[in-house]
Short mmCIF file of C-alpha atoms and ligand atoms in Angstrom, two decimals:
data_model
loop_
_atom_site.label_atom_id
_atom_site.label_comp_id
_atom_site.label_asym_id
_atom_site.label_seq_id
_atom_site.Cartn_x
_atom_site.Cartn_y
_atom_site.Cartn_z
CA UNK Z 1 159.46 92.69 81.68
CA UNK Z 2 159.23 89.05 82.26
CA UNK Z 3 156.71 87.82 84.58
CA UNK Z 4 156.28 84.14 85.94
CA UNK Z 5 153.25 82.57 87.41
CA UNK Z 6 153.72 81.24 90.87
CA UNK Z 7 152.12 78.08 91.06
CA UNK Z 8 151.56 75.31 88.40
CA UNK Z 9 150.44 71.94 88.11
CA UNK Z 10 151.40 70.22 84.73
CA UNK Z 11 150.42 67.28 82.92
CA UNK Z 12 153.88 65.98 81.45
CA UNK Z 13 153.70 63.57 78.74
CA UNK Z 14 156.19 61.01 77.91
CA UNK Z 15 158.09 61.98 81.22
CA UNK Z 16 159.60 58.76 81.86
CA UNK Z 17 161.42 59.28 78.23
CA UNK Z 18 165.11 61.40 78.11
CA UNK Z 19 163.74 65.13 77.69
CA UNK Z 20 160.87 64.33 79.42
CA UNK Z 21 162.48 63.03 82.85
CA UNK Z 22 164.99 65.96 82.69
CA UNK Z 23 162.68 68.23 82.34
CA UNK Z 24 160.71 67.10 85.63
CA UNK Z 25 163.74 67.17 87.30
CA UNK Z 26 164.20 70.71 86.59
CA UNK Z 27 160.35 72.03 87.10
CA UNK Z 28 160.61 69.87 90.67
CA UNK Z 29 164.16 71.37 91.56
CA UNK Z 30 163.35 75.12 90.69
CA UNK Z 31 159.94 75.49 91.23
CA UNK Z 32 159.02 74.29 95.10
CA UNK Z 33 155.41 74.24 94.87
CA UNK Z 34 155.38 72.91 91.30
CA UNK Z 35 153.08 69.74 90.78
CA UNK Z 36 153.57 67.24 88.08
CA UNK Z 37 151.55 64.17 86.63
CA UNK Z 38 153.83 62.23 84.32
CA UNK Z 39 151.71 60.32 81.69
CA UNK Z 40 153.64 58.04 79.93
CA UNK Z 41 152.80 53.92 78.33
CA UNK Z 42 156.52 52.90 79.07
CA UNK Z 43 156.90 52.07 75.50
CA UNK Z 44 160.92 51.05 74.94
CA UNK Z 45 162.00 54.20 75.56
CA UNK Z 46 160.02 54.44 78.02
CA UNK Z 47 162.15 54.07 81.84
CA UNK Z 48 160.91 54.53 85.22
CA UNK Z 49 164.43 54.23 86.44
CA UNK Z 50 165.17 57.71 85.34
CA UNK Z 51 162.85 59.26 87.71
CA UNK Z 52 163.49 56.46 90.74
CA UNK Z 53 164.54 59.85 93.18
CA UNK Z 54 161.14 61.07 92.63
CA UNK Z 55 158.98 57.82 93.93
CA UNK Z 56 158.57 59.36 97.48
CA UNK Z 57 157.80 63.19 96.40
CA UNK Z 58 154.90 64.31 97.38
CA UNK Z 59 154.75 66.60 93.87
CA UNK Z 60 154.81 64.09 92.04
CA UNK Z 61 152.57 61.16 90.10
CA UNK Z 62 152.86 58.82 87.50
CA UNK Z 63 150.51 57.54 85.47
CA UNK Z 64 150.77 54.89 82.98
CA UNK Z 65 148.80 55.17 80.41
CA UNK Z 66 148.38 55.63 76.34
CA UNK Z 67 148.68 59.45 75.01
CA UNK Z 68 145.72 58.34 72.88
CA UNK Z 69 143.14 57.19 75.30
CA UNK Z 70 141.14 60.04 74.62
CA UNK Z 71 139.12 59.27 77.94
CA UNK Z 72 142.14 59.10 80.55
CA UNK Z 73 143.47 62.33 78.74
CA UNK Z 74 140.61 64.15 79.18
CA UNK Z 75 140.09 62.94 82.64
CA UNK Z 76 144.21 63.81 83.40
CA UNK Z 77 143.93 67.42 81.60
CA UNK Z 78 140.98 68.15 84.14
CA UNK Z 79 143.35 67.79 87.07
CA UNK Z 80 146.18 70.16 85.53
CA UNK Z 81 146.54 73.74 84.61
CA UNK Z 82 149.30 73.23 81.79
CA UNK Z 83 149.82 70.41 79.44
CA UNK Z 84 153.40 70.02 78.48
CA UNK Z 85 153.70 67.28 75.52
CA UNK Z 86 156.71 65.19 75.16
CA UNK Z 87 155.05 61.66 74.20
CA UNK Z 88 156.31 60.86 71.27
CA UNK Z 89 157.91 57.84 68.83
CA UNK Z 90 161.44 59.41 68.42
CA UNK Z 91 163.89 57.26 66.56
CA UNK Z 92 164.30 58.05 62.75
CA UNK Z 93 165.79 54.88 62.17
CA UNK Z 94 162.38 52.64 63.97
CA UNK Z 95 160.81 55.06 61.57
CA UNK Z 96 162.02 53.78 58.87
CA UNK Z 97 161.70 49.90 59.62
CA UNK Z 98 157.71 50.52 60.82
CA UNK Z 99 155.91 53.57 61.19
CA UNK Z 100 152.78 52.39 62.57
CA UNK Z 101 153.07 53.85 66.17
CA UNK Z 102 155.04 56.79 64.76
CA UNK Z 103 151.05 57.64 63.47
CA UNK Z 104 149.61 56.46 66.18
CA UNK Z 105 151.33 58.54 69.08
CA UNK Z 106 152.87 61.24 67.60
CA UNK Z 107 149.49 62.66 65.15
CA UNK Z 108 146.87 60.53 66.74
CA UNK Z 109 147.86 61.23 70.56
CA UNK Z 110 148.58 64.59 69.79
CA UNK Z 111 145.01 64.86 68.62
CA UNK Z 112 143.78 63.56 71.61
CA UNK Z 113 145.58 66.05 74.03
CA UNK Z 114 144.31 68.72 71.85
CA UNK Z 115 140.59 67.30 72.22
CA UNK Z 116 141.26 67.05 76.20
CA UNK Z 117 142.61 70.71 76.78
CA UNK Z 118 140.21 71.91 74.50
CA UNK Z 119 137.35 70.04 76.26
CA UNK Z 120 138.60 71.08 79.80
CA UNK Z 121 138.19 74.60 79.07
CA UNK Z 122 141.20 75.24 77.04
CA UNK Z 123 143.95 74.24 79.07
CA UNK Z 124 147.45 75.79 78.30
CA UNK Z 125 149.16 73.76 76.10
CA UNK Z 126 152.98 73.31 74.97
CA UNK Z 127 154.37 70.94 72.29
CA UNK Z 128 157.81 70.06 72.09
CA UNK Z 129 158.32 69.34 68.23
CA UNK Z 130 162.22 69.07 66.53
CA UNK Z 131 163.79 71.08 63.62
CA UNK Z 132 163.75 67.43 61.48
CA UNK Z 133 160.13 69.41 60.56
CA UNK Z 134 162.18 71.68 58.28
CA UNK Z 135 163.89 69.16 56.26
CA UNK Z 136 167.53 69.09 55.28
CA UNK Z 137 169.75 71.72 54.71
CA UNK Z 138 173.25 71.67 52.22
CA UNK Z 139 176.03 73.48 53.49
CA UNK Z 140 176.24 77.05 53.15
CA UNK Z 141 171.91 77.00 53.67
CA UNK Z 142 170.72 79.66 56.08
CA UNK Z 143 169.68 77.65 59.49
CA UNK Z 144 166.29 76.86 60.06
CA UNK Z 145 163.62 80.23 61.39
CA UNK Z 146 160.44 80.16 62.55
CA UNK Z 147 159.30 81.05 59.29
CA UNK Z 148 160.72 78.05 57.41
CA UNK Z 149 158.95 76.19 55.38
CA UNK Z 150 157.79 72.48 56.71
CA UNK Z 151 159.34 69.78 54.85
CA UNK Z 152 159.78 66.42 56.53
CA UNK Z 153 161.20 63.67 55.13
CA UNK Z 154 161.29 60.64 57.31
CA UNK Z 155 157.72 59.04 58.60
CA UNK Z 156 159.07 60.24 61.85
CA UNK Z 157 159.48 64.10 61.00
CA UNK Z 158 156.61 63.71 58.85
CA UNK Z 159 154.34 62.62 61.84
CA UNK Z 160 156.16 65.33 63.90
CA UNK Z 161 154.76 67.65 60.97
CA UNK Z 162 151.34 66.58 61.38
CA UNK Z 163 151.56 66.99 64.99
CA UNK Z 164 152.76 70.79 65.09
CA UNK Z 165 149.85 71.59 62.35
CA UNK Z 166 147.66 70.26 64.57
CA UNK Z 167 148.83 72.53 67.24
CA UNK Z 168 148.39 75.12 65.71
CA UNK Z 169 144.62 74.33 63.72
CA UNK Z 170 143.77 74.55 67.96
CA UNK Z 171 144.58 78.09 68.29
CA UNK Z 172 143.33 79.37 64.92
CA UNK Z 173 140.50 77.44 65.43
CA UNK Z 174 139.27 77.03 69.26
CA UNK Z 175 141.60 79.62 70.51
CA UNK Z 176 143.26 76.74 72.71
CA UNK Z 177 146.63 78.70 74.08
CA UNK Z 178 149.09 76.87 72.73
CA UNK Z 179 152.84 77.65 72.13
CA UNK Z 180 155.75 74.98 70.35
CA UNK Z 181 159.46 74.51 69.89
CA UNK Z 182 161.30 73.54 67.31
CA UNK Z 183 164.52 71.94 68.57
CA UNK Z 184 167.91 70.82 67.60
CA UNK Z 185 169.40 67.41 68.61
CA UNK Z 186 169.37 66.86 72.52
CA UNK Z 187 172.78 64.93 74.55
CA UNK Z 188 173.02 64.33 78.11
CA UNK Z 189 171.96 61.78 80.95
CA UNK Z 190 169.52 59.60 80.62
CA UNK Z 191 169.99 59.50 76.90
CA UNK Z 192 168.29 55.93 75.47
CA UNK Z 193 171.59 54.18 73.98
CA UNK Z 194 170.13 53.74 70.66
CA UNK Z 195 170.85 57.45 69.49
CA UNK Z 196 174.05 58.08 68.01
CA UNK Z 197 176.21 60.07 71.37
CA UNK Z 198 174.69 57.56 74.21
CA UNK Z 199 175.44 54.21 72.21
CA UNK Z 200 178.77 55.42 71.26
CA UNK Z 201 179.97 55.86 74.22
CA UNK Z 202 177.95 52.51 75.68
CA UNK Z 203 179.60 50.91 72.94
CA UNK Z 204 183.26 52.00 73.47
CA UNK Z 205 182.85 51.08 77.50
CA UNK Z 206 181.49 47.61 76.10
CA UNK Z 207 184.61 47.70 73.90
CA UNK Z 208 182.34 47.69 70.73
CA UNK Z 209 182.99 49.04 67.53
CA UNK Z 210 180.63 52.05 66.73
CA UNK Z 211 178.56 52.11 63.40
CA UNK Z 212 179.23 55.29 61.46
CA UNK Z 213 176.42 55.70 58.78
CA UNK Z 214 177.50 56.46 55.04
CA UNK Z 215 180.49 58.78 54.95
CA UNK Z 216 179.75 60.51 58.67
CA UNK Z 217 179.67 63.97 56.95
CA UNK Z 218 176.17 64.58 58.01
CA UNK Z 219 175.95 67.69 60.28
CA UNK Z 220 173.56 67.83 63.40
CA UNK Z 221 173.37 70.74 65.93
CA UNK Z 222 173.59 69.33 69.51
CA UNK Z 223 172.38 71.08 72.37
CA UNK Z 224 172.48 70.08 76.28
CA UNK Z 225 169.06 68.54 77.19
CA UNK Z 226 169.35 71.01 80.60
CA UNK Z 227 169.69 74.42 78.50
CA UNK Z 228 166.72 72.76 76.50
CA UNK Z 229 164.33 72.61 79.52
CA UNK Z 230 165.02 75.58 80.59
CA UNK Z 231 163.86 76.89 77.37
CA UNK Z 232 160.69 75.10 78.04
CA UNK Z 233 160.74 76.71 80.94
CA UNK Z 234 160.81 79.69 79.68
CA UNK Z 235 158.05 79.22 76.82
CA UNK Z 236 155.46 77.92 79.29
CA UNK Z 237 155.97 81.09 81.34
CA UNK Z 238 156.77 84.42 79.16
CA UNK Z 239 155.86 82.49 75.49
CA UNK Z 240 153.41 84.42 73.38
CA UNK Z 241 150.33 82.19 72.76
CA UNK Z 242 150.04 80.79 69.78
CA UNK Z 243 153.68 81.30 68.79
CA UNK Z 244 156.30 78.93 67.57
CA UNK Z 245 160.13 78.96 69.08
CA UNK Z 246 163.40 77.56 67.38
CA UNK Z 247 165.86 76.69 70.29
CA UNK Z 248 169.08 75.23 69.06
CA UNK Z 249 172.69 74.55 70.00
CA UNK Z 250 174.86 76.64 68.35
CA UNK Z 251 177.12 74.01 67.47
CA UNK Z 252 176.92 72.18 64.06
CA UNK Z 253 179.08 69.22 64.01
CA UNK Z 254 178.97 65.87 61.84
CA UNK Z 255 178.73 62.93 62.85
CA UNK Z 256 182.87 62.35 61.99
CA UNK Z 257 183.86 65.08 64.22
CA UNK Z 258 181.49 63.82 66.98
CA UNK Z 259 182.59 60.15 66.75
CA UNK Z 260 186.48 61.08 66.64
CA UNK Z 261 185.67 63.64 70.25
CA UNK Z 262 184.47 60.64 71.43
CA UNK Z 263 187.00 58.09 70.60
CA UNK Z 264 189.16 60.90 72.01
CA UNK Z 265 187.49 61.26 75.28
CA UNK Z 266 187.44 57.56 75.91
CA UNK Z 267 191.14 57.19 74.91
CA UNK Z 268 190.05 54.84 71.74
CA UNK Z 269 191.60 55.00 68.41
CA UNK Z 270 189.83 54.93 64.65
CA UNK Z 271 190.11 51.16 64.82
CA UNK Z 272 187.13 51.09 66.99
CA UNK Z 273 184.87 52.92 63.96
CA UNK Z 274 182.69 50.43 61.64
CA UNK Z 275 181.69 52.71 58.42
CA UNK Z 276 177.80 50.74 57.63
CA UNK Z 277 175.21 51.63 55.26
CA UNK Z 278 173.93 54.41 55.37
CA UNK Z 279 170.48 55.78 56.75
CA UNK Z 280 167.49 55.73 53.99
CA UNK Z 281 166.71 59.18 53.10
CA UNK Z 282 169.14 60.47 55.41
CA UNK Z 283 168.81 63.81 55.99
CA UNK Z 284 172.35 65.87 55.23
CA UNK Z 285 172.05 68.80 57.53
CA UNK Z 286 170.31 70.52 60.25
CA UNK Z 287 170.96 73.99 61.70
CA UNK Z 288 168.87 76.35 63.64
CA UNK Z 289 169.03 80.04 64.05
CA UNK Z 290 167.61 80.50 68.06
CA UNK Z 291 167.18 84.68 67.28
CA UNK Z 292 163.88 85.26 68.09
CA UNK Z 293 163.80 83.02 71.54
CA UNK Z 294 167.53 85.08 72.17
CA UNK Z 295 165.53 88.35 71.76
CA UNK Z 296 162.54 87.76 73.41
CA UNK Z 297 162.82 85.54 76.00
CA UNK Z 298 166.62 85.78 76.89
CA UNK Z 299 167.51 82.26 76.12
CA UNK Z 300 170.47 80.68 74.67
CA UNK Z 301 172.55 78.07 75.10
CA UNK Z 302 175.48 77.97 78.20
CA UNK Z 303 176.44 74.89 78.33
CA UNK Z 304 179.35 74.69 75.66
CA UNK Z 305 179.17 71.02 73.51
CA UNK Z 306 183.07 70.01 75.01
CA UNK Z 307 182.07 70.06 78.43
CA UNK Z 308 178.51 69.15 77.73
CA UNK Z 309 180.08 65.98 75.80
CA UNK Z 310 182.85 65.04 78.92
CA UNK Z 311 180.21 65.04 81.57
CA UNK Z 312 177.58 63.16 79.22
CA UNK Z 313 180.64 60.59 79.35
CA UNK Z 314 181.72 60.69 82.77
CA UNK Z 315 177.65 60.13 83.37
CA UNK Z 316 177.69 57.04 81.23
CA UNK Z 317 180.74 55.47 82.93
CA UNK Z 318 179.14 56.47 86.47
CA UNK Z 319 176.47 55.17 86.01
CA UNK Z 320 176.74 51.57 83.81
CA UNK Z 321 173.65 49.60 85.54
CA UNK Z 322 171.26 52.23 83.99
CA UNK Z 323 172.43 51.66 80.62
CA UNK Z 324 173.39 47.88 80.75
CA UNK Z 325 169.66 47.38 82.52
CA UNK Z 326 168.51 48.76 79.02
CA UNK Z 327 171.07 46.80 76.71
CA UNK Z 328 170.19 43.69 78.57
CA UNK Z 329 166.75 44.37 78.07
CA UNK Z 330 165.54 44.30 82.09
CA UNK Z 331 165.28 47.75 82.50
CA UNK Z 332 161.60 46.43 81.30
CA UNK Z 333 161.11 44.90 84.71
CA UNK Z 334 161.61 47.66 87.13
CA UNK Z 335 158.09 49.16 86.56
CA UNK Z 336 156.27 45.38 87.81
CA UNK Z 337 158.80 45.66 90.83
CA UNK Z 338 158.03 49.28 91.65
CA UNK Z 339 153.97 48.65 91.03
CA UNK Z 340 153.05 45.45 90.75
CA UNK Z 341 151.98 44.73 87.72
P1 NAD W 401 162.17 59.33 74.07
O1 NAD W 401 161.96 58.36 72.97
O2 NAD W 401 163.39 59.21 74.93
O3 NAD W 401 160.92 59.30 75.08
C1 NAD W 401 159.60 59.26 74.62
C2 NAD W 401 158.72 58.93 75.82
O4 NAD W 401 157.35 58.96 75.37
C3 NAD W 401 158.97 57.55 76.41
O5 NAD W 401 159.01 57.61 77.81
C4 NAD W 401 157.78 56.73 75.94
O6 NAD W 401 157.42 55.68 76.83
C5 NAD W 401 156.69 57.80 75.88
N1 NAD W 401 155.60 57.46 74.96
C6 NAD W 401 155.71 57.00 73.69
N2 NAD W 401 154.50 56.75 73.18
C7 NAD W 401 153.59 57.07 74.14
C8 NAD W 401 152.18 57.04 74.21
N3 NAD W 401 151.44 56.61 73.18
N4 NAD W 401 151.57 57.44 75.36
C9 NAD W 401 152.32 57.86 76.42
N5 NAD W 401 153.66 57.90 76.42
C10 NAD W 401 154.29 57.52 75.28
O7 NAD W 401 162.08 60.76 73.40
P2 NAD W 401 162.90 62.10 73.69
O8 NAD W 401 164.18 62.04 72.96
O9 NAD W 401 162.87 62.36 75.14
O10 NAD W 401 161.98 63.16 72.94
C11 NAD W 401 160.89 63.78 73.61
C12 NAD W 401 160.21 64.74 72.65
O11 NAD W 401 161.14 65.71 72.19
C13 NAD W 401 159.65 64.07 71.40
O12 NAD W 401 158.42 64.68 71.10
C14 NAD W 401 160.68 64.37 70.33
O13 NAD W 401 160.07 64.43 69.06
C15 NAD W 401 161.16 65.74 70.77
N6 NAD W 401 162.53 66.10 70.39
C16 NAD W 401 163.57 65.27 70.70
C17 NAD W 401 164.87 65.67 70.39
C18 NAD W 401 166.05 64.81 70.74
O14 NAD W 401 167.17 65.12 70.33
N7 NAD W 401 165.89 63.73 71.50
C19 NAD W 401 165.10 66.91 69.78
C20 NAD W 401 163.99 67.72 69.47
C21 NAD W 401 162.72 67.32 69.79
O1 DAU W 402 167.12 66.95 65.33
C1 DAU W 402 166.30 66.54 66.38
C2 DAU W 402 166.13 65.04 66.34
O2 DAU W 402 167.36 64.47 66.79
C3 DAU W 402 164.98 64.53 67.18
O3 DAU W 402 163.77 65.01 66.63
C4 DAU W 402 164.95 63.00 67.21
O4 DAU W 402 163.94 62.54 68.09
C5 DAU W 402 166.29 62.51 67.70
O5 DAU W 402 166.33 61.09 67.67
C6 DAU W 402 167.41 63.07 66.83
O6 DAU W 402 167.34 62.52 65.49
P1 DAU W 402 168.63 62.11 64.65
O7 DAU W 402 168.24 61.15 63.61
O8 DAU W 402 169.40 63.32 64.24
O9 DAU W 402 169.47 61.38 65.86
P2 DAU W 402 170.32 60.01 65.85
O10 DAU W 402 171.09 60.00 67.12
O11 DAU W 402 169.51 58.85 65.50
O12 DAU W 402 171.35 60.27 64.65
C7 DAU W 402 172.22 61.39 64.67
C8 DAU W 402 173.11 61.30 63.43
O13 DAU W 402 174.01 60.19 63.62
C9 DAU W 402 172.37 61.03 62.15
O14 DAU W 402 173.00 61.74 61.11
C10 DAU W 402 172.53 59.53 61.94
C11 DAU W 402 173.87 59.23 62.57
N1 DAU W 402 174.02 57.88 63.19
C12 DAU W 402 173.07 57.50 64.10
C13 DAU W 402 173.14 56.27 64.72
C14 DAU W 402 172.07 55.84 65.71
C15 DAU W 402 175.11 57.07 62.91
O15 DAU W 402 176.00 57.45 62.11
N2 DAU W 402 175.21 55.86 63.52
C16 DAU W 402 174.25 55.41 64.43
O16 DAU W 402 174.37 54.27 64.93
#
């Protein structure tokens, strides 16, 4: 039997990001009485646009602010119950061209989280961590488990690495009640266009060719960001403490069959595909067998990728000042307007 706690008041990190401000979306929507601070630096990714509904809600604060400022953390995790930790570098491909922050945010900010729940009398703690963790996989490999074996590849997934070992160091070693997911690639709103489904689409509106890396027969699994937070959801509330999830999409697709459903969708023809070089160290395949959250918590995925995919695109073409704002580079600006800085 399933229970849920009735009242919560969370410290999201890296809310303003595209998990993060779905996922306070959701935890506002379902949960009435449900408080959230959203701690994020507004780094690129970074948009305050994404959560513009929310300015007036009573439930909710933002803070801006570094994930490593180990004193504003610790101040921040003294006001919460639950820490949920988004705040993260994300893009393999920045990665790859500098990896600096990558160390700083994603191992060094994780670190100071840790140091702040511990410090505030173990707080509860979830980290959101991806399946890039595991490596790469050739066809015919058995998905990703729980009990794979880490082995990152990019400075990204290698930071993300560090990150979930840290985790877990907390609850074999201070007994800090921590649980993480492993996750497959996220689509949906409020996507930053610099990931392969959001800039596609940007790019075919725009009437832009779209840059297909290597031969496009590298596989992802995509999974609606919605079905993802409510796997959150259901961590933070029936998760066994100190255990790690795998949540994934079902749906293994490369990169060829994505770009041609989207050229479909958006009535465009091959023409408008640019093969380029491909990604360093690209990763060939990543799948992830979602058994264990199936069995014990009840997840899985609902929304199917087709009609995930056509209302991802229908949100896109609805809703062209939030993604030109960012292509134009003055999504940047709406922070200063909002609070006057
Ligand atoms: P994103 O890049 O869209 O958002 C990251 C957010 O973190 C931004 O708002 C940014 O301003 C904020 N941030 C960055 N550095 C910070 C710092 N030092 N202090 C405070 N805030 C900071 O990322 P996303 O795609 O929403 O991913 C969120 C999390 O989910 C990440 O931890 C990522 O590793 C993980 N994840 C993502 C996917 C995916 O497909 N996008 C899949 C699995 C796991
Ligand atoms: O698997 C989970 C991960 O998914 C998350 O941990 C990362 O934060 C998230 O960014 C995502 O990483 P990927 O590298 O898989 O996503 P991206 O959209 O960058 O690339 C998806 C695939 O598409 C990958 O094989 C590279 C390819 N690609 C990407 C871009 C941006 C292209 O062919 N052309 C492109 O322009």
């Amino acid at each position: 039997m399933l229970h849920a706690t009735c009242y919560m008041k969370l410290l999201v990190t890296g809310g303003a990001g595209f998990i993060g401000s779905n996922f306070i979306h959701y935890i506002l929507k379902k949960y009435p009485d449900y408080e959230v601070v959203n701690l994020d630096v507004l780094t690129y990714a970074g948009n305050l646009e994404n959560l513009k509904d929310l300015e007036n809600n009573s439930r909710y604060r933002f803070v801006k602010g570094d994930i490593a400022d180990y004193a504003l953390v610790n101040k921040l995790a003294g006001e919460v119950d639950t820490i949920v930790h988004f705040a993260a570098e994300s893009h393999v491909d920045r990665s790859i061209l500098d990896s600096k922050a990558f160390i700083e945010t994603n191992i060094v900010g994780t670190h100071a989280l840790l140091e702040a729940a511990r410090g505030n009398g173990n707080k509860r703690f979830h980290h959101i961590s991806t399946d890039e963790v595991f490596g790469s996989l050739e066809t015919g490999d058995p998905a990703f488990n729980e009990k794979t074996p880490y082995d990152p590849r990019s400075p990204y997934s290698a930071s993300k690495a560090s990150s979930d070992h840290l985790v877990r160091s907390y609850f074999h070693t201070f007994g800090l009640p921590i649980t993480i997911s492993n996750c497959s690639n996220n689509y949906g709103p409020y996507h930053f266009p610099e990931k392969i489904i959001p800039l596609f689409i940007t790019n075919l509106i725009e009437g832009k060719k779209v840059p297909l890396y290597g031969n496009g027969m590298n596989v992802r699994d995509w999974l609606h960001v919605e079905d993802h937070c409510r796997a959150i959801d259901m961590i933070i509330h029936n998760g066994v403490i100190g255990d790690t999830y795998c949540i994934g999409g079902n749906a293994e697709k490369t990169n060829k069959e994505i770009t041609y459903k989207i050229l479909e969708l958006m009535g465009k023809g091959e023409e408008s595909i640019e093969f380029v070089a491909d990604r360093k160290g690209h990763d060939q395949r990543y799948a992830i067998d979602f058994s264990k959250i199936k069995q014990e918590l009840g997840w899985e995925p609902t929304i199917a990728f087709e009609d995930g995919l056509q209302q991802t695109m229908q949100w896109y073409q609805d809703n062209p000042e939030w993604w030109t704002n960012i292509k134009n580079g003055s999504y940047q600006e709406y922070y200063k307007k909002q609070y006057g800085e």
